[in-house]
Amino acid sequence: MKLQQKIEAIKLRRQGKSYKEIRQKITVSKGTLSLWLKDVELTEAQKHRLYYTLKQQNVFRIARKKQRIKKELQIKIVESATEEAKQFIHDPLFLAGLMLYWAEGDKSDASETVKITNSDPNMIKLIMRWFREICKVPEQKFRICLHIHTLHCRKDIEKYWAQITNIPLTQFYKTQIKPTTLKHRRNPLYDGTCAVVICNKNLFRKIKGWKIGFLQNMNIAKK
C-alpha cells in the first residue's frame, strides 16, 4: 500500500504538483511526503508555477485574516457602544445629537464615513457640539464642504460657516457651486448647505451601536 502511494506521489510531483495538491489525493503525512520526494527535480516552469501559487495562497490567507480581524473589531465596537448608550440615555445632548444624526446623517455601510449635511445653522451648531462633547472628535479631524447655487453665492459664505462651525478655512474642502435656472432669489438670505465630514470608521460604528442601544432601551429594537 505504501509503495503504491509513494509511486503515485512521485508521479504527481513530476507533473509539478505541490505537496498540498498531492496530499489531497494521497493520505500521508507531510514528513513522509518530503522523504519520498526529496530527490524529485522540478523544471523551472514547475518551480515558477508553485512559487506563484504559494504566493497567491499566502496573500489570500493574509487578506482573510485581516478581514476577520476587521469584522471582529467592528462587532466589538458596536457591542461596546450599544451598552454605552444605556449610560447616556438621559443626557439631552446625547439624545438630541443621536436623533439628529439618525435623521440627517450619512448611514452608508459602504463608506463608513461620518457625514451630516444641513442648511440650518442651529442644527449644524448642535451637531458640532455633539461631535465635540459626546463623540470627542479631535479638532483636526473635522472637514467642511459647502454646497451653494450660483444665484446665492457670496464672497463671505465660507467665513460665515467657519464661524458657525468654529472650524478654520484650512479644513474646508473646495466649495461646490451649482448652476441654477432661477432668475431671482427666492430666499436672499439662503446660505447654502454645510456638510460636516469626519473620516473615522470607528466613530461611524460607535454611532451605529448607540442607535441600537437607544432602540433596545426603548424596547423597539428588532428581535
Tab-separated table of N, CA and C in Angstrom, residues 6-17 19 22 33-43 46-47 50:
chain	number	residue	atom	x	y	z
A	6	LYS	N	3.665	5.838	-2.668
A	6	LYS	CA	4.932	6.507	-2.983
A	6	LYS	C	5.082	6.699	-4.489
A	7	ILE	N	4.753	5.664	-5.243
A	7	ILE	CA	4.863	5.736	-6.711
A	7	ILE	C	3.926	6.814	-7.254
A	8	GLU	N	2.705	6.852	-6.699
A	8	GLU	CA	1.718	7.847	-7.143
A	8	GLU	C	2.164	9.266	-6.771
A	9	ALA	N	2.744	9.408	-5.578
A	9	ALA	CA	3.226	10.711	-5.121
A	9	ALA	C	4.351	11.230	-6.011
A	10	ILE	N	5.283	10.351	-6.343
A	10	ILE	CA	6.404	10.740	-7.215
A	10	ILE	C	5.882	11.140	-8.597
A	11	LYS	N	4.910	10.398	-9.080
A	11	LYS	CA	4.307	10.693	-10.388
A	11	LYS	C	3.669	12.082	-10.396
A	12	LEU	N	2.920	12.378	-9.351
A	12	LEU	CA	2.260	13.683	-9.259
A	12	LEU	C	3.270	14.820	-9.099
A	13	ARG	N	4.312	14.550	-8.337
A	13	ARG	CA	5.339	15.586	-8.135
A	13	ARG	C	6.046	15.904	-9.436
A	14	ARG	N	6.341	14.882	-10.225
A	14	ARG	CA	6.995	15.098	-11.528
A	14	ARG	C	6.092	15.871	-12.490
A	15	GLN	N	4.790	15.848	-12.204
A	15	GLN	CA	3.852	16.639	-13.014
A	15	GLN	C	3.820	18.105	-12.540
A	16	GLY	N	4.573	18.387	-11.472
A	16	GLY	CA	4.640	19.769	-10.966
A	16	GLY	C	3.634	20.083	-9.883
A	17	LYS	N	3.033	19.059	-9.272
A	17	LYS	CA	2.035	19.284	-8.231
A	17	LYS	C	2.707	19.688	-6.917
A	19	TYR	N	2.899	19.928	-2.665
A	19	TYR	CA	2.656	18.955	-1.606
A	19	TYR	C	1.181	18.959	-1.204
A	22	ILE	N	-0.842	17.104	-3.742
A	22	ILE	CA	-0.589	15.656	-3.666
A	22	ILE	C	-1.313	15.061	-2.463
A	33	LEU	N	5.948	12.519	2.940
A	33	LEU	CA	5.951	13.013	1.568
A	33	LEU	C	7.279	13.688	1.239
A	34	SER	N	7.793	14.470	2.156
A	34	SER	CA	9.086	15.138	1.955
A	34	SER	C	10.200	14.125	1.756
A	35	LEU	N	10.150	13.044	2.524
A	35	LEU	CA	11.158	11.995	2.409
A	35	LEU	C	11.075	11.293	1.065
A	36	TRP	N	9.869	11.022	0.602
A	36	TRP	CA	9.672	10.342	-0.679
A	36	TRP	C	10.117	11.202	-1.863
A	37	LEU	N	9.898	12.490	-1.755
A	37	LEU	CA	10.059	13.371	-2.918
A	37	LEU	C	11.338	14.201	-2.908
A	38	LYS	N	12.222	13.969	-1.936
A	38	LYS	CA	13.411	14.813	-1.798
A	38	LYS	C	14.334	14.778	-3.019
A	39	ASP	N	14.294	13.698	-3.781
A	39	ASP	CA	15.185	13.582	-4.939
A	39	ASP	C	14.500	13.917	-6.265
A	40	VAL	N	13.231	14.300	-6.204
A	40	VAL	CA	12.494	14.626	-7.432
A	40	VAL	C	12.818	16.066	-7.832
A	41	GLU	N	13.362	16.260	-9.008
A	41	GLU	CA	13.724	17.590	-9.511
A	41	GLU	C	12.569	18.176	-10.315
A	42	LEU	N	12.298	19.420	-10.074
A	42	LEU	CA	11.251	20.131	-10.813
A	42	LEU	C	11.868	20.971	-11.922
A	43	THR	N	11.116	21.175	-12.987
A	43	THR	CA	11.582	22.059	-14.064
A	43	THR	C	11.435	23.502	-13.597
A	46	GLN	N	7.835	24.530	-13.624
A	46	GLN	CA	7.078	23.976	-12.496
A	46	GLN	C	7.374	24.747	-11.210
A	47	LYS	N	8.657	25.084	-11.009
A	47	LYS	CA	9.034	25.870	-9.825
A	47	LYS	C	8.354	27.234	-9.843
A	50	LEU	N	4.647	26.805	-8.900
A	50	LEU	CA	4.468	26.544	-7.476
A	50	LEU	C	4.755	27.776	-6.635
